[in-house]
XYZ file of C-alpha atoms in Angstrom:
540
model
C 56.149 102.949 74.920
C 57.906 106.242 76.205
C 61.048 105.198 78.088
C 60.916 104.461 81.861
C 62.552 106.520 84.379
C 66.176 105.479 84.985
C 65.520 104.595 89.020
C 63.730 101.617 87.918
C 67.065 99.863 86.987
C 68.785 100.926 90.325
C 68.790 97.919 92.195
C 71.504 96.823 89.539
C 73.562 98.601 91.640
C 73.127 96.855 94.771
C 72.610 93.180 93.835
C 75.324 93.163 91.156
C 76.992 91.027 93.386
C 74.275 88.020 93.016
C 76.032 87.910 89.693
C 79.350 86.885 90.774
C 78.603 84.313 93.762
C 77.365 80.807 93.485
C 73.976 81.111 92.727
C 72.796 78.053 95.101
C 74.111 80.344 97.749
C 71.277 82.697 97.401
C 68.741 79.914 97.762
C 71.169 78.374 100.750
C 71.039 82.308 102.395
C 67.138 82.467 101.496
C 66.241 78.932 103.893
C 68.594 80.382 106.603
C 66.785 83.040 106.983
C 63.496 81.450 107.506
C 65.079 78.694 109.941
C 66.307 81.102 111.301
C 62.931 82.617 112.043
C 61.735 79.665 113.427
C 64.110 79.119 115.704
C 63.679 82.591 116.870
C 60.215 81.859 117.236
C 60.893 79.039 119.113
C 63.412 80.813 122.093
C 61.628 83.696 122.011
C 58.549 82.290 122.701
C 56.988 79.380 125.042
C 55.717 77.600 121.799
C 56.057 73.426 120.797
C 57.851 72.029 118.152
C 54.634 70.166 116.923
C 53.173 74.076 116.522
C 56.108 75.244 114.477
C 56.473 72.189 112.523
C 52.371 72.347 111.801
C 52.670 76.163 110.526
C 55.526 74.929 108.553
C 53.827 72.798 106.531
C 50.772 74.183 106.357
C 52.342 77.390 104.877
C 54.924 75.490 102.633
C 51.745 74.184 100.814
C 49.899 77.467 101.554
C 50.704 80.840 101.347
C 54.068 80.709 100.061
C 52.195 79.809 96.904
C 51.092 83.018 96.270
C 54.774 84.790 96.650
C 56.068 81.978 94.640
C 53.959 82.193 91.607
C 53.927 85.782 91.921
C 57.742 85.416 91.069
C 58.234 82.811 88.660
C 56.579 84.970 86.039
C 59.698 87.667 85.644
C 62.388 85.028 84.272
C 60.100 83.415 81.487
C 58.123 87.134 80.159
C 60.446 87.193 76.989
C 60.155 83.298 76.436
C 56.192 83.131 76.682
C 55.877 86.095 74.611
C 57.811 84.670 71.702
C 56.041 81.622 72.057
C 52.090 83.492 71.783
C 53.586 84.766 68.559
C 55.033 81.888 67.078
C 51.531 79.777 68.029
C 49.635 82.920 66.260
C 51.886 82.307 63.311
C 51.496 79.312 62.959
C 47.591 78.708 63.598
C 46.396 81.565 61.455
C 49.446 82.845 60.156
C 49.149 85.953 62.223
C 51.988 88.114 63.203
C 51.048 89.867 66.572
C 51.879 93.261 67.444
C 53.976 94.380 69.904
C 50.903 95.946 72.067
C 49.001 92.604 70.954
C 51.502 90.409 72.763
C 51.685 92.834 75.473
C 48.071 92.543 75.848
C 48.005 88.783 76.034
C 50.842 88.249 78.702
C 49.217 91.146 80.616
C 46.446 88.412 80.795
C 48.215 85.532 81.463
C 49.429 87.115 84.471
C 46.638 89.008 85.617
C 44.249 85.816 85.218
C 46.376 84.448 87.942
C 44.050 87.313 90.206
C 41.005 86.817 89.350
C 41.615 82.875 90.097
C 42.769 83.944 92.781
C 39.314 86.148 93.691
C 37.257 82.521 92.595
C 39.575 81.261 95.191
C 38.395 83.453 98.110
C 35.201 83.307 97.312
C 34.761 79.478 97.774
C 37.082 79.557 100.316
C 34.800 80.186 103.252
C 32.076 77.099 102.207
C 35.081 74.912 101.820
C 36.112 75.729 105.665
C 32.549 75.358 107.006
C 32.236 72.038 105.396
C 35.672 70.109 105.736
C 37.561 71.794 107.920
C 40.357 74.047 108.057
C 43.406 71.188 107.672
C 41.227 69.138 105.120
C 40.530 72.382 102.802
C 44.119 72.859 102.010
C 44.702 69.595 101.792
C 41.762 69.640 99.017
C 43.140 72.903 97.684
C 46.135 71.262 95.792
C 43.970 69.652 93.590
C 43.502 72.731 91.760
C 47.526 73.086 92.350
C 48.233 69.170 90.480
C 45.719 70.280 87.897
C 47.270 73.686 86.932
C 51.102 72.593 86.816
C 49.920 69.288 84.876
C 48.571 71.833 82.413
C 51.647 74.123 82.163
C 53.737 71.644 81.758
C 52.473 70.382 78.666
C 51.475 73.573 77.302
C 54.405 73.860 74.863
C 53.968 70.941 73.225
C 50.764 70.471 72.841
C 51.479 74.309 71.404
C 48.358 76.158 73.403
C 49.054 79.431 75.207
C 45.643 79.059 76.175
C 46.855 75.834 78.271
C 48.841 78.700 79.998
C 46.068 80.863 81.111
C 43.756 78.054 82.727
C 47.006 76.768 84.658
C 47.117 80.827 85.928
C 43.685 80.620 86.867
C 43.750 77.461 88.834
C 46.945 77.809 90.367
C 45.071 81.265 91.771
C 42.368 79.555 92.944
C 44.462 77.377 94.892
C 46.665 80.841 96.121
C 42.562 82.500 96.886
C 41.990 79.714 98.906
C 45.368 79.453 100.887
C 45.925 83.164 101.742
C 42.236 82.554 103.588
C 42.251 79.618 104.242
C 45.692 79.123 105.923
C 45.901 82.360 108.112
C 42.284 81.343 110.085
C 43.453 77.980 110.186
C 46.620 79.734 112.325
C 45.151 82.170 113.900
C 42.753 79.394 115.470
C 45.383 77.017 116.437
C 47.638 79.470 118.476
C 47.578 80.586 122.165
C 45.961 83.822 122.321
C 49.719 85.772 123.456
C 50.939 84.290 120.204
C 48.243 84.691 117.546
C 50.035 87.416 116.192
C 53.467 86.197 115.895
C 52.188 82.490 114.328
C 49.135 84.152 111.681
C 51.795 86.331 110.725
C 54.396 83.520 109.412
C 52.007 83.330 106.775
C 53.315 86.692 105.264
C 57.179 85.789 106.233
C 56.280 82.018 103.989
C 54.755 84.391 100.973
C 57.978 86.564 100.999
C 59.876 83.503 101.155
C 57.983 82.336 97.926
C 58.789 85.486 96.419
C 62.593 84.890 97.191
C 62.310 81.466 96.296
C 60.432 81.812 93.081
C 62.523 84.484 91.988
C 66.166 81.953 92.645
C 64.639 79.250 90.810
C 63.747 81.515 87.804
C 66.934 82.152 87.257
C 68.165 81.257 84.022
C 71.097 79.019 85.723
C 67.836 76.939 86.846
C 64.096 77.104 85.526
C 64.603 80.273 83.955
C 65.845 79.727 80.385
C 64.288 79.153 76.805
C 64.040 75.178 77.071
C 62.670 75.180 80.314
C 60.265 77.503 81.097
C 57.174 75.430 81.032
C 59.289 72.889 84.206
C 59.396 76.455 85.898
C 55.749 77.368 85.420
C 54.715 73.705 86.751
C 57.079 73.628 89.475
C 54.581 74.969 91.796
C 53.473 71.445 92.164
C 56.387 70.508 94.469
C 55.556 72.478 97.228
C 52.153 71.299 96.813
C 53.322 67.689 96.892
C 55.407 68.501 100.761
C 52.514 69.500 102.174
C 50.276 66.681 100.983
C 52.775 64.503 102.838
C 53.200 66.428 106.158
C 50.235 67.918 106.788
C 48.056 64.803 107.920
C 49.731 64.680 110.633
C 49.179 67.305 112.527
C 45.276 67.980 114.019
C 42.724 69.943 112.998
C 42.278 73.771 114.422
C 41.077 73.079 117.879
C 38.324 76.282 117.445
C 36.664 74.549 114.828
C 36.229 71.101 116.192
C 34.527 72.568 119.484
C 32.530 75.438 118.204
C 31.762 74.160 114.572
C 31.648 70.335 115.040
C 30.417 70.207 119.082
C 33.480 67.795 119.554
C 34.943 68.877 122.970
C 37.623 65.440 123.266
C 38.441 66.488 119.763
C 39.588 70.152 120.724
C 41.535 69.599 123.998
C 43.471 66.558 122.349
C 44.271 69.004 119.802
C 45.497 71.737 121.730
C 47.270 68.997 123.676
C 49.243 67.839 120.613
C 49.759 71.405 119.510
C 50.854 73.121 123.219
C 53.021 70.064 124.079
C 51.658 70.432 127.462
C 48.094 69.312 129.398
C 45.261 72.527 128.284
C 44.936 75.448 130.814
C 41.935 75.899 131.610
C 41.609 79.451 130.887
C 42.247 79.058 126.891
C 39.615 76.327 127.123
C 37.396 78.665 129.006
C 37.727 81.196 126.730
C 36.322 78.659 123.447
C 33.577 77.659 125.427
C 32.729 80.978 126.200
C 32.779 81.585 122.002
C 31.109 78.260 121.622
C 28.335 79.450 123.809
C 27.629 82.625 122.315
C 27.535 81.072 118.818
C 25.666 78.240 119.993
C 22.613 77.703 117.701
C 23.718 80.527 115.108
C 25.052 78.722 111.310
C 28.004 80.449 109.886
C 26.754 83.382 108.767
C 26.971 84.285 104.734
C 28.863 87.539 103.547
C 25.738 88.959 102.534
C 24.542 88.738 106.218
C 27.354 90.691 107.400
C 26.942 93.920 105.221
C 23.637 94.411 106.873
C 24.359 93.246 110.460
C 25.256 96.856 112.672
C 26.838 94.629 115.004
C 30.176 94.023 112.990
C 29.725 96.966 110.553
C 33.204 98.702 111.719
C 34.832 95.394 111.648
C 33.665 94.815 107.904
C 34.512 98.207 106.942
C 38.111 97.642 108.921
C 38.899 94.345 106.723
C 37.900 95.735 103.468
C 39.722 99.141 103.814
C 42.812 96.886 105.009
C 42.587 94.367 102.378
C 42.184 97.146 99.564
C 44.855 98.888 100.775
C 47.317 96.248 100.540
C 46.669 96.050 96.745
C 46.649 99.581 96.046
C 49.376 100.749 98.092
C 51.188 99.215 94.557
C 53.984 97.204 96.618
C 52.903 93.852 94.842
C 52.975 95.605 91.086
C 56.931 95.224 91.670
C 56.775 91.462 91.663
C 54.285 91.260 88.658
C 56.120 93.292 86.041
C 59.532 93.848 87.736
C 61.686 92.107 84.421
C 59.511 94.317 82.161
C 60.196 96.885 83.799
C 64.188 96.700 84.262
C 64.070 96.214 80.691
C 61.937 99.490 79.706
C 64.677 101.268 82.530
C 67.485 100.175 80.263
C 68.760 97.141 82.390
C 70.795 94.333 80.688
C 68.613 91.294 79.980
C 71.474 89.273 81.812
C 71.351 91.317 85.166
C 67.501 91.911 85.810
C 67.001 88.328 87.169
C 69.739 89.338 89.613
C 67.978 92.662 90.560
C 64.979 91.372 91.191
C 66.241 88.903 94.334
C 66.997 91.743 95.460
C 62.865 93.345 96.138
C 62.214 89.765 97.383
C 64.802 89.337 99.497
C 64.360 92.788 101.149
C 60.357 91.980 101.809
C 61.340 88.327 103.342
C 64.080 90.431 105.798
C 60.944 92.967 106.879
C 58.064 90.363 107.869
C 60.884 88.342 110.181
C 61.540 91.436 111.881
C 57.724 92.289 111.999
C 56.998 88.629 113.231
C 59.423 89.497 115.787
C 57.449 92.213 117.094
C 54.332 92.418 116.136
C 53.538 90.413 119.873
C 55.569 93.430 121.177
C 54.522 96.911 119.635
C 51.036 95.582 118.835
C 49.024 95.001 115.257
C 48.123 99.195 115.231
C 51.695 99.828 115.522
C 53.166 97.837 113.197
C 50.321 98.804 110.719
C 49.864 102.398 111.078
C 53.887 102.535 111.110
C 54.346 100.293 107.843
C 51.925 102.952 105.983
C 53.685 105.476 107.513
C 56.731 104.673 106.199
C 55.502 104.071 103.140
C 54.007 107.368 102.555
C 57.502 109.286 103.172
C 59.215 106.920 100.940
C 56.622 107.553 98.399
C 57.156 111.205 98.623
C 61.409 111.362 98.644
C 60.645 109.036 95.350
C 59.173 111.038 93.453
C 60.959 114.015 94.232
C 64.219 111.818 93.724
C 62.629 110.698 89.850
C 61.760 114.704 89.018
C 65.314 116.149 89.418
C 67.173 112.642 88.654
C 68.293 113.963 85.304
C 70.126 117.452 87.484
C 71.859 115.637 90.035
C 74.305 112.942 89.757
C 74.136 111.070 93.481
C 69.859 111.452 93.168
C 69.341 107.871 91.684
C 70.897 106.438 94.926
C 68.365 108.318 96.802
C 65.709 107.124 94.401
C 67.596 103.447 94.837
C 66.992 104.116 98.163
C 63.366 105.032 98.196
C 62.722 100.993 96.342
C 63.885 99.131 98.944
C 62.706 100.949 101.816
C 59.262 101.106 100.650
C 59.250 96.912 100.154
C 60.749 96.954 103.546
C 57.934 99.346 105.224
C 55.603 97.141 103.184
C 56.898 93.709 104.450
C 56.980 95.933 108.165
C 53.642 96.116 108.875
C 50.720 95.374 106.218
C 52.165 92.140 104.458
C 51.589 90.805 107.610
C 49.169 92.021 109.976
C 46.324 92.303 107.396
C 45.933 88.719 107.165
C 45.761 88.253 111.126
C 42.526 90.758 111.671
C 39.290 89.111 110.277
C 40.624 86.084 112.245
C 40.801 88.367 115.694
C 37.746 90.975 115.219
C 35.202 88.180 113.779
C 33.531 85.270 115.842
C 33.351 81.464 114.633
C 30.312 81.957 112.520
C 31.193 84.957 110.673
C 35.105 84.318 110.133
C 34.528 82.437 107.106
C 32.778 85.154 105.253
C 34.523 88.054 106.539
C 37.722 86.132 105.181
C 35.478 85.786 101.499
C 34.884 89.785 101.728
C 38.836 90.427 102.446
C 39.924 88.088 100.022
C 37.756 88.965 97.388
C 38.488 92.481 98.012
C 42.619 91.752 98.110
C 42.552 90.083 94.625
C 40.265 92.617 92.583
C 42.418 95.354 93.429
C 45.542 93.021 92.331
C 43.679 92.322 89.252
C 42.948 95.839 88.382
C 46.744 97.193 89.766
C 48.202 94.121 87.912
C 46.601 95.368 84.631
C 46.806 99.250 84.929
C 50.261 99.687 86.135
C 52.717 99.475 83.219
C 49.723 102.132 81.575
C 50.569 103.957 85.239
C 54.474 103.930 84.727
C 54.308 104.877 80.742
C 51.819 107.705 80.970
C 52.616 109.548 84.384
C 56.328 108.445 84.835
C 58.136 110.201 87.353
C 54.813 110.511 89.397
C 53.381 106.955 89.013
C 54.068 106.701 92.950
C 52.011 109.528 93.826
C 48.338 107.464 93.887
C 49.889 104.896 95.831
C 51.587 107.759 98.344
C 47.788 108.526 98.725
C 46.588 105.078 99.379
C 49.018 104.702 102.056
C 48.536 107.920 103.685
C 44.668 107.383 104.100
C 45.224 103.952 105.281
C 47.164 104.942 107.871
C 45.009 107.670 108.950
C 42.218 105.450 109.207
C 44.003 102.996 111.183
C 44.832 105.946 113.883
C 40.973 106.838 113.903
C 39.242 103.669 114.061
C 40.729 99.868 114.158
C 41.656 99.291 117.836
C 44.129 97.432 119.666
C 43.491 93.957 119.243
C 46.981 92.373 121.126
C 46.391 90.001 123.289
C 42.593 90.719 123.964
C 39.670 88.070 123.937
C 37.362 88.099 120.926
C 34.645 89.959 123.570
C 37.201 92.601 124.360
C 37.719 93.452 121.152
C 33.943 92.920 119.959
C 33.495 95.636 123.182
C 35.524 98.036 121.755
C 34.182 97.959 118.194
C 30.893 98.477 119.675
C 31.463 102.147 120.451
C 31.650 103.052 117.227
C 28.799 99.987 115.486
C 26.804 101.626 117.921
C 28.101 105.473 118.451
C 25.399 107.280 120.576
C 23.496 104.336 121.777
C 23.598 102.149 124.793
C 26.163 99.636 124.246
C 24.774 96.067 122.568
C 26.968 94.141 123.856
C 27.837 91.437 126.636
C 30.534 92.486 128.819
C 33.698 90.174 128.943
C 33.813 90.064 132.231
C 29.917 87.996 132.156
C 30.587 84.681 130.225
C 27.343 83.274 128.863
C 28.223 79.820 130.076
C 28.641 78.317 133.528
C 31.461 76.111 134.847
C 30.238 72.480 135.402
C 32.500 70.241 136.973
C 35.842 69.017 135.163
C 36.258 65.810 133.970
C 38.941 63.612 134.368
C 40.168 64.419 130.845
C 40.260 68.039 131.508
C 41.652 68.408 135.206
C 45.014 69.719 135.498
């Protein structure tokens, strides 16, 4: 394989000094910062304790799966290449190939996407039938499962062990990042949906982070114990069976999908810390009545339904985009790659806590805002960014070899696009299906997003060390493009959804699902239910 361009072992530079500190402290610095975003949360916000401890186990168990196993796969690439040969060897007495073995970790960690695509898609029937707490508590089964196979993968000598423990442990990641972020979105006050469905990103940067400390070879990340690293997934798994059963059920779902009304205000009582205002209630029953009598609907249903075309077409082109904008690439291959750049075996685990740590930094500061600037902002800003960084790259990469200070630039150019990245779409693509879709049709919008979020992984996952090899110093260029478009359709056509009602939002979608017509919509200002009197349990 031709050699790499020299940028790619840049961040050597900068997070040299991981090498000479205690290496707990990067762990120690790595929780800090998310307490720290919690507590921010907290005084920054009107929001209980029982909410913040609730999103804090959910995601522990949830999305910061998907970061974390993401991550752990850099430290052990050498390790569980060695050990596919050796297992060829000595079953058939084989000696692999260097583009052989290549080809069979490529799959080992690209299985981990299309598990992860399985995942989404079984997602949404899981939600509809057990709920939204009770689905990711069900979800670690395929976690126990997975790390129970890793873990005694080496000796019972199968690398094939390996590659079903990738596939289930992305089943359980398919059905968190869906799973998890409606299960938020649906449990917050309406002024801080954003902020809460967006901790899901700062908990999968945080896996990143984390993943990427406990790979070190100090830790999980040497020859005797790689398989304890791969099956160390289970742990977080294990927290939030423990913590999450105590905490209720999203109070949407119990009123609108299960009828129970005493169900839904004790939950919002439990999770507000406060008696229910009767203006949040309001607005579920008004949800609850205009669903009333419709099932959930199937994803099928939705690609033919004019009603939420624009809203479908929003979510995919999101989702997509988040994939092929190329920022998630860094995670899967980032060891391989230091090591193509040039990079000493013994400092790439140090470089790359340095890409995780600078996404984990960008979605505090976009949690932070997002209830501020708005979800357009952030996302048509993140994009943005991204497409100017992707530019000064590859400019930096084609006269690298004339100028002696251009690799900074190019060093430069890394970590600002992560940061842009973890600005705006890490985050705020998860939040939209969960603000622009009703109670029926949540579930298999989230399917559509999800399934269209991991294929593009899958395919990025297996074309981009091709990508680096073949076009080099412009193998940012396509993903330059995918960020430019996204962010010029997010200027033309996805609204403002900050702090508006799901019929506000439905309202505005309208003028373009039905461009030319008369408007097919109710107005928000018309509920379709009427106020009875209010009970006892309800009066405030």
């Amino acid at each position: 394989m031709s050699k790499v361009p020299q940028v790619l072992c840049l961040p050597y530079y900068t997070f040299n000094i991981y090498n000479n500190n205690n290496n707990n402290n990067i762990l120690i610095f790595s929780l800090n910062t998310v307490l720290f975003f919690l507590c921010a949360t907290i005084h920054t916000q009107i929001i209980s304790l029982k909410l913040v401890l609730m999103v804090a186990s959910a995601a522990f168990g949830g999305t910061l799966q998907y970061g974390y196993n993401l991550a752990i796969m850099n430290a052990p690439a050498t390790f569980i290449q060695t050990f596919v040969n050796e297992t060829f060897l000595e079953r058939w007495d084989i000696q692999l190939k260097d583009y052989q073995v290549t080809l069979i970790w490529s799959i080992i960690v690209s299985i981990f996407s299309l598990g992860g695509f399985a995942g989404s898609l079984i997602a949404g029937p899981m939600t509809i039938r057990y709920g939204r707490k009770n689905c990711l508590l069900l979800n670690n089964v395929f976690l126990m499962t997975g790390a129970l196979l890793a873990v005694t993968s080496r000796a019972a000598k199968s690398f094939e062990m390996i590659i079903i423990a990738r596939v289930l442990v992305g089943i359980n990641a398919g059905i968190s990042m869906n799973v998890q972020p409606m299960y938020f979105g649906e449990s917050a006050p309406k002024d801080l949906r954003g902020a809460i469905s967006l901790s899901s990103a700062v908990f999968t940067a945080f896996g990143v982070v984390l993943g990427q400390v406990v790979g070190l070879r100090e830790i999980l990340g040497s020859e005797s114990c790689w398989q304890y690293l791969l099956a160390s997934n289970a742990i977080p798994g294990l927290v939030q069976l423990l913590t999450l059963p105590w905490f209720p059920e999203s109070p949407r779902y119990l009123l609108i999908d299960r009828g129970d009304k005493e169900a839904c205000i004790d939950a919002l009582r439990r999770l507000r810390g406060c008696e229910v205002q009767s203006s949040e209630l309001d607005e579920m029953l008004q949800e609850q009545a205009e669903t009333k009598g419709m099932r959930a609907r199937r994803p099928w249903e939705l690609f033919t339904d004019r009603s939420v075309r624009w809203q479908l077409i929003s979510v995919m082109v999101i989702s997509s985009a988040m994939q092929l904008c190329g920022n998630d690439s860094i995670y899967f291959y980032a060891s391989y790659i230091f090591k193509e750049a040039g990079v000493a075996d013994d400092r790439i685990q140090y470089i790359t806590i340095g890409t995780g740590t600078c996404e984990l930094s960008a979605c505090i500061l976009c949690n932070l805002l997002v209830e501020r600037k708005g979800r357009r902002f952030m996302l048509m800003g993140g994009y943005i960014l991204m497409t100017v960084w992707a530019v000064v790259f590859t400019i930096a990469l084609l006269y690298e070899h004339y100028t002696p200070w251009m690799p900074y630039i190019s060093m430069t150019c890394i970590f600002t696009y992560i940061i842009s990245f973890g600005l705006g779409p890490a985050g705020v693509t998860g939040v939209l299906p969960t603000e622009i879709f009703n109670q029926t049709a949540r579930p298999a919008a989230y399917m559509i997003a999800g399934s269209m979020m991991w294929l593009n992984l899958f395919i990025i996952g297996m074309i981009f060390p091709f990508l680096v090899s073949e076009v080099r110093e412009y193998c940012f260029v396509p993903f330059g493009a995918v960020c430019l478009l996204s962010a010029l359709f997010v200027g033309f056509f996805l609204p403002e959804t900050k702090g508006k009602s799901l019929s506000a939002i439905t309202s505005e979608f309208n003028k373009l699902n039905f461009k030319g017509q008369e408007e097919k919509c109710v107005s928000p200002d018309k509920p379709l239910y009427q106020l009875g009197e209010v009970s006892l349990s309800t009066a405030l």
